[in-house]
Amino acid sequence: MRQSRIVGRLFASTALISAAALASPALAQDADDSVTEGDVITVTGSRLQDANIEASSPVTTVDAELFDIRGTTDVVDLVNTLPSAFADQTTAFANGATGTSTVNLRGLGAIRTLVLANGKRLPPGSPLAGGYPSDINLIPSQLVERVEIVTGGASAVYGSDAIAGVANFILRDDFEGFEIDGLWGFNQSNNDSGLFEDALTAAGIDPIQGSTTDNDTFDISGIFGANLDSGRGNVTGYFRYLSNDGIQQGDRDFARCALAGGAEPFCLGSNQGPFPTTFVLSPTGEPGDFDPLVGADGNPILDGDGEVVTAGAFSLTESGGLTQGFNNAFNFNPDNPIRRRVERFNAGFSGHYDITDNITSYLDFGFTKSNSPQVIAPSAAFGNSINQVNCDNPLLTPEQLALICGTVDGDGNFSRATEDDDGVQFGQAEVRRRFVEGGGRTDDRTLTNFRVVGGFRGTLNDVIDWDIFGQYAETSLNRLQTRQVAAIELGRSLDIVEDEDGNFVCRSVVNGTDPACIAFQTAYDPNATNAPGLADYIDTPTLTQGSTQQTVVGGTAQTDLGNFGIASPFAEDGINFLVGFEYRRDQLIAQADATNQQGLLVGSGGAVLPTNGETEVYEGFFEAAIPVIQGVQGIEELGLTAAYRYSDYQSRDILNDVDGGDFGVHTYALGATWTPVSDIRIRGQYQRAVRAPNVFELFNPVNTNLSSLSDPCAGFAGTADAPTATAEQCARSGVSASQFGAIPPDSGQLNILTGGNTDLEPEVSDTYTVGVVYQPSQIGGLTLSVDYFDITVEEAIGTVPVATSLNGCIFDNNPTFCALINRGTDGSLTQVPRDQAAITATNVNIAGFATNGFDFTATYSYPLGQYGDLSFDYNATYLLSFDTTPLPGAGTFDCVGFYDSSCNDPTFDYRHNTVITWQSPYDVNLSMVWRTFSAIDRVDSIDSDTGEITPVDNDFVGTELDATHYFDLSATWEVNDTLTLRTGVNNVLDTDPPVVPQFGPSPTSNTEGNTVAGVYTAEGRFIFFGANVRF
């Protein structure tokens, strides 16, 4: 309570001062971006504010001009062009999306990247599972002055989460005048790859012919500002509205169907056909002597080789007959997006006012509302969702009845049926079907955020600079899902009988348990007609709500100890020293409706359980920049930097009134810079960083979800869907001799058990960087730099990749992995209840990561005389290794140059981003951006003991992803001091993304639309036109 009162008083005081200062605004025409005496100097990687301090860690800077060059509407799209950034949550994700956009530096995960705005941290992005990383959609792009990226540990300076690095968005806060900016753009694709026309045609799908345009994008924003009281203060406000229509996978030739890999790729889909239904029958009887499936004549069914069939899948034909196999696989791609629809509104203001010559108040407020009404493929009965059919169903043909219920004896008992308490016999058969009658599922997510930062800063006796602040942020989620199907209603609609009037109705209508039930007749008879209202009856809308709150109070005091006579005897400048404190509290609250809480939906993951937990941390820290030697021949300047932070963490499960962890951690950093001559600067740093478990990792309830993976042990022996592993291999994972060859084939989605863990400990990371910056005095405008980085993360919080667990157990006989696999009573990993048949993937401190490599930058500005100027900006990363140790005792594998379900997204050994701009003498600037991703191989196997990776050795589609190059062109024309026009084309060559079959042997978790979502550009060209007007 004491902290909340402090924060409230800070906000109230600052708000009153800023409000009082609003009198007598002085409007002007231009914003002055120059640095003047008294301005706050922000250098990411340090809280010390001194323009003379040389950073000992490398900082990559992205200027605001690049937003215009690329027509950027989503900040994350620009950040992800940096070679050090890996794809994470973006609008390119459909399944598994959180509705946020996040930064993932060095590929270590967005949870290990700290995001700041003007040096203050952003709050958690979403209360959804996986939503902790900050959402950079909160950043008003029109206010961005530059983005500074520091890669490597920085938690001694900024606190937890800064293991992979920091992304600091420096925003304009001293604007004068009025500026409005508008952009309209759209995507266009030639659809001329011709890669899969044969596969589409064979599947009865029309290939796309010719050009497609879509994803109309509108982005309008405004900035307005005024100085106050003869320049003693300023208020800057902004607003922004963004809307785009999205892109469906069905509108791109490479994504029009879900591809299965092989020598000749073909269109597949999940095993839930849309029309007609597929029945999956498991064997009955004794192992080795299973009962035969029989036809309408009572005789055993034979396969193509004349062998008796004891289990398998049988699909209905349009005439109502049956064919063996999954012959009606559903092509869900056209219904899923390549880029989600988004509508977003941002508004806010920042203000500061000099109360006295030595005290300044400041206040920032931001509001964001983002809506993403996503539509994906219709729901389906997956696996064991519905596993019985009533034998008195009047719609069953004699063939269907015999197949599902078996032969009947003189007493009317069916051989394959069981009897319930009311004497009704049910044949044991899975009913698999897409519910196309209801249309695509909708997932409408609305995220609302507000954030306020207020404080005072000043100077004491012209010697000590101080800053004290408080901030509060809250993000709320409203997630409405429709066209979902609940298992109870579906089961009732499939339990069909004939009433006394000869009508086919639900049994629950006859016995009165559910008079509203409507019979799902077309599930059994393709030529039947469902009664009106079926879609509405099985449609079960669900609502999930939640919020995150973050409170931060902190302060710093900085001084030049040279004022007190403390300095190196070999240096002119004194020691810069800063001391500070910070208190931070995060809370997560999430609540779902009864349907979600009970996990009653088919075609989705498990239950959504309530959550209410909090973490608190009290921190003290200091920093120092020490000039050791200055002005000596061979040592123009030698300086040291040091930082230390102590953090005391506490956590609590409020929902269950249980205390969590309580621990203290130390973080520190040591760095050095050496300038032997003015042209060369050498820098190096060591950082010990930590990441404390966040509120999501601690308190998310243990729950079941689905993972895109197939079980090598699933399938019926002697059929096209036979297991790909041997009986001996499958026994390692819990498959009995009687179950092997009798496990129903899965649909490419297995149950996994996920959730939090209150016993988690902090992650620990060590980062080493060393580099050199060369600015030759003989070549004006040229800067070259190279930096080596080495990051190791131990006790990493995470989950063992489910593919690693499954394959490591089955194929490598690793007992640690086998302990994570719990099969159902039928031997499957798809059985319902899902928590009784799943691969465990809950949070634990087990994993380890290590990555090292080189960053290269080169900038050059060359004057062309009367023809203007030419500038060149090159950023590249060459990755030497990216090692993953999934759990103690397991082999460490290096994913550089590979992708699969264990390495996940491609880990490129080389990436670059190059920008070339010609500033013509005619007020027109022309720019080209060249982005490169190196070639990638698919993993065939990983030895779980040694970690040795064996690449796939064939020329199938997706085996090797070729190096990919994208080119963007743009032009800006400064018509006059008021108006600037711009236009451009991103991916001007309409380069298609490398194809990764969705049903390949080992797709990544982000494989969507037959490519890796968010990594490669899948939308085609983006053509944009923009205008900026200043007053």
Short mmCIF file of N, CA and C in Angstrom, two decimals, residues 514-569:
data_model
loop_
_atom_site.label_atom_id
_atom_site.label_comp_id
_atom_site.label_asym_id
_atom_site.label_seq_id
_atom_site.Cartn_x
_atom_site.Cartn_y
_atom_site.Cartn_z
N ASP A 514 -32.49 -32.65 -23.84
CA ASP A 514 -32.08 -31.44 -24.57
C ASP A 514 -33.02 -31.22 -25.74
N PRO A 515 -34.19 -30.61 -25.51
CA PRO A 515 -35.17 -30.42 -26.58
C PRO A 515 -34.67 -29.54 -27.72
N ALA A 516 -33.57 -28.76 -27.48
CA ALA A 516 -33.09 -27.84 -28.52
C ALA A 516 -32.15 -28.51 -29.50
N CYS A 517 -31.78 -29.75 -29.24
CA CYS A 517 -30.80 -30.44 -30.08
C CYS A 517 -31.32 -30.60 -31.51
N ILE A 518 -30.40 -30.45 -32.47
CA ILE A 518 -30.71 -30.63 -33.90
C ILE A 518 -29.80 -31.71 -34.45
N ALA A 519 -30.40 -32.69 -35.10
CA ALA A 519 -29.65 -33.85 -35.59
C ALA A 519 -28.68 -33.46 -36.70
N PHE A 520 -27.47 -34.00 -36.61
CA PHE A 520 -26.41 -33.75 -37.58
C PHE A 520 -26.48 -34.87 -38.64
N GLN A 521 -27.48 -34.80 -39.49
CA GLN A 521 -27.77 -35.91 -40.40
C GLN A 521 -26.68 -36.10 -41.47
N THR A 522 -26.11 -35.01 -41.96
CA THR A 522 -25.14 -35.14 -43.05
C THR A 522 -23.83 -35.77 -42.59
N ALA A 523 -23.66 -35.95 -41.28
CA ALA A 523 -22.48 -36.66 -40.81
C ALA A 523 -22.51 -38.11 -41.22
N TYR A 524 -23.70 -38.65 -41.45
CA TYR A 524 -23.84 -40.06 -41.83
C TYR A 524 -24.35 -40.24 -43.25
N ASP A 525 -25.14 -39.31 -43.71
CA ASP A 525 -25.75 -39.42 -45.04
C ASP A 525 -25.42 -38.16 -45.83
N PRO A 526 -24.50 -38.25 -46.79
CA PRO A 526 -24.11 -37.06 -47.55
C PRO A 526 -25.27 -36.41 -48.29
N ASN A 527 -26.32 -37.17 -48.54
CA ASN A 527 -27.43 -36.63 -49.32
C ASN A 527 -28.58 -36.16 -48.45
N ALA A 528 -28.42 -36.22 -47.16
CA ALA A 528 -29.47 -35.76 -46.25
C ALA A 528 -29.45 -34.24 -46.18
N THR A 529 -30.45 -33.68 -45.53
CA THR A 529 -30.55 -32.24 -45.33
C THR A 529 -30.69 -31.97 -43.84
N ASN A 530 -29.80 -31.17 -43.31
CA ASN A 530 -29.88 -30.82 -41.89
C ASN A 530 -30.99 -29.81 -41.66
N ALA A 531 -31.61 -29.90 -40.52
CA ALA A 531 -32.63 -28.92 -40.17
C ALA A 531 -31.96 -27.57 -39.94
N PRO A 532 -32.70 -26.49 -40.24
CA PRO A 532 -32.13 -25.16 -40.00
C PRO A 532 -31.72 -25.01 -38.53
N GLY A 533 -30.65 -24.32 -38.33
CA GLY A 533 -30.21 -24.04 -36.97
C GLY A 533 -29.14 -24.99 -36.44
N LEU A 534 -28.70 -25.97 -37.26
CA LEU A 534 -27.67 -26.89 -36.78
C LEU A 534 -26.39 -26.14 -36.42
N ALA A 535 -25.96 -25.25 -37.33
CA ALA A 535 -24.71 -24.52 -37.08
C ALA A 535 -24.79 -23.73 -35.79
N ASP A 536 -25.95 -23.10 -35.54
CA ASP A 536 -26.11 -22.32 -34.32
C ASP A 536 -26.15 -23.21 -33.09
N TYR A 537 -26.69 -24.42 -33.25
CA TYR A 537 -26.79 -25.32 -32.10
C TYR A 537 -25.41 -25.80 -31.66
N ILE A 538 -24.59 -26.24 -32.60
CA ILE A 538 -23.27 -26.76 -32.21
C ILE A 538 -22.26 -25.63 -31.99
N ASP A 539 -22.59 -24.41 -32.45
CA ASP A 539 -21.71 -23.27 -32.20
C ASP A 539 -21.74 -22.91 -30.73
N THR A 540 -20.56 -22.85 -30.13
CA THR A 540 -20.45 -22.55 -28.70
C THR A 540 -19.48 -21.39 -28.52
N PRO A 541 -19.96 -20.14 -28.54
CA PRO A 541 -19.05 -19.01 -28.35
C PRO A 541 -18.38 -19.07 -26.98
N THR A 542 -17.13 -18.65 -26.92
CA THR A 542 -16.41 -18.63 -25.65
C THR A 542 -15.76 -17.27 -25.47
N LEU A 543 -15.58 -16.91 -24.21
CA LEU A 543 -15.00 -15.62 -23.87
C LEU A 543 -13.87 -15.82 -22.86
N THR A 544 -12.73 -15.24 -23.16
CA THR A 544 -11.59 -15.22 -22.25
C THR A 544 -11.19 -13.77 -21.99
N GLN A 545 -11.03 -13.44 -20.74
CA GLN A 545 -10.65 -12.08 -20.37
C GLN A 545 -9.46 -12.13 -19.42
N GLY A 546 -8.67 -11.07 -19.44
CA GLY A 546 -7.54 -11.02 -18.54
C GLY A 546 -6.88 -9.66 -18.55
N SER A 547 -5.94 -9.48 -17.66
CA SER A 547 -5.22 -8.22 -17.61
C SER A 547 -3.86 -8.42 -16.97
N THR A 548 -2.94 -7.55 -17.33
CA THR A 548 -1.65 -7.46 -16.64
C THR A 548 -1.50 -6.04 -16.14
N GLN A 549 -0.94 -5.91 -14.96
CA GLN A 549 -0.65 -4.58 -14.40
C GLN A 549 0.83 -4.52 -14.02
N GLN A 550 1.43 -3.40 -14.32
CA GLN A 550 2.83 -3.20 -13.95
C GLN A 550 2.99 -1.85 -13.27
N THR A 551 3.63 -1.88 -12.11
CA THR A 551 3.94 -0.66 -11.36
C THR A 551 5.45 -0.58 -11.18
N VAL A 552 6.01 0.60 -11.48
CA VAL A 552 7.46 0.80 -11.33
C VAL A 552 7.68 2.13 -10.64
N VAL A 553 8.53 2.14 -9.62
CA VAL A 553 8.97 3.38 -8.97
C VAL A 553 10.49 3.32 -8.90
N GLY A 554 11.15 4.40 -9.28
CA GLY A 554 12.60 4.37 -9.27
C GLY A 554 13.20 5.75 -9.21
N GLY A 555 14.50 5.74 -9.06
CA GLY A 555 15.21 7.01 -9.03
C GLY A 555 16.69 6.81 -9.20
N THR A 556 17.37 7.85 -9.70
CA THR A 556 18.81 7.82 -9.88
C THR A 556 19.41 9.15 -9.46
N ALA A 557 20.68 9.09 -9.09
CA ALA A 557 21.46 10.30 -8.83
C ALA A 557 22.82 10.10 -9.46
N GLN A 558 23.28 11.11 -10.23
CA GLN A 558 24.52 10.99 -10.97
C GLN A 558 25.39 12.21 -10.73
N THR A 559 26.69 11.98 -10.65
CA THR A 559 27.60 13.10 -10.46
C THR A 559 28.94 12.79 -11.12
N ASP A 560 29.67 13.85 -11.40
CA ASP A 560 31.05 13.75 -11.86
C ASP A 560 31.93 13.89 -10.63
N LEU A 561 32.55 12.78 -10.24
CA LEU A 561 33.36 12.81 -9.01
C LEU A 561 34.58 13.71 -9.15
N GLY A 562 34.86 14.13 -10.38
CA GLY A 562 35.94 15.09 -10.56
C GLY A 562 35.66 16.40 -9.83
N ASN A 563 34.36 16.69 -9.62
CA ASN A 563 34.01 17.88 -8.85
C ASN A 563 34.47 17.78 -7.40
N PHE A 564 34.73 16.55 -6.96
CA PHE A 564 35.18 16.34 -5.58
C PHE A 564 36.64 15.91 -5.53
N GLY A 565 37.32 16.10 -6.69
CA GLY A 565 38.73 15.78 -6.74
C GLY A 565 39.04 14.31 -6.93
N ILE A 566 38.01 13.53 -7.34
CA ILE A 566 38.22 12.09 -7.53
C ILE A 566 38.36 11.82 -9.01
N ALA A 567 39.56 11.52 -9.45
CA ALA A 567 39.83 11.25 -10.86
C ALA A 567 41.17 10.54 -10.96
N SER A 568 41.36 9.90 -12.09
CA SER A 568 42.64 9.26 -12.33
C SER A 568 43.71 10.33 -12.51
N PRO A 569 44.89 10.09 -11.98
CA PRO A 569 45.96 11.09 -12.15
C PRO A 569 46.44 11.20 -13.60
#
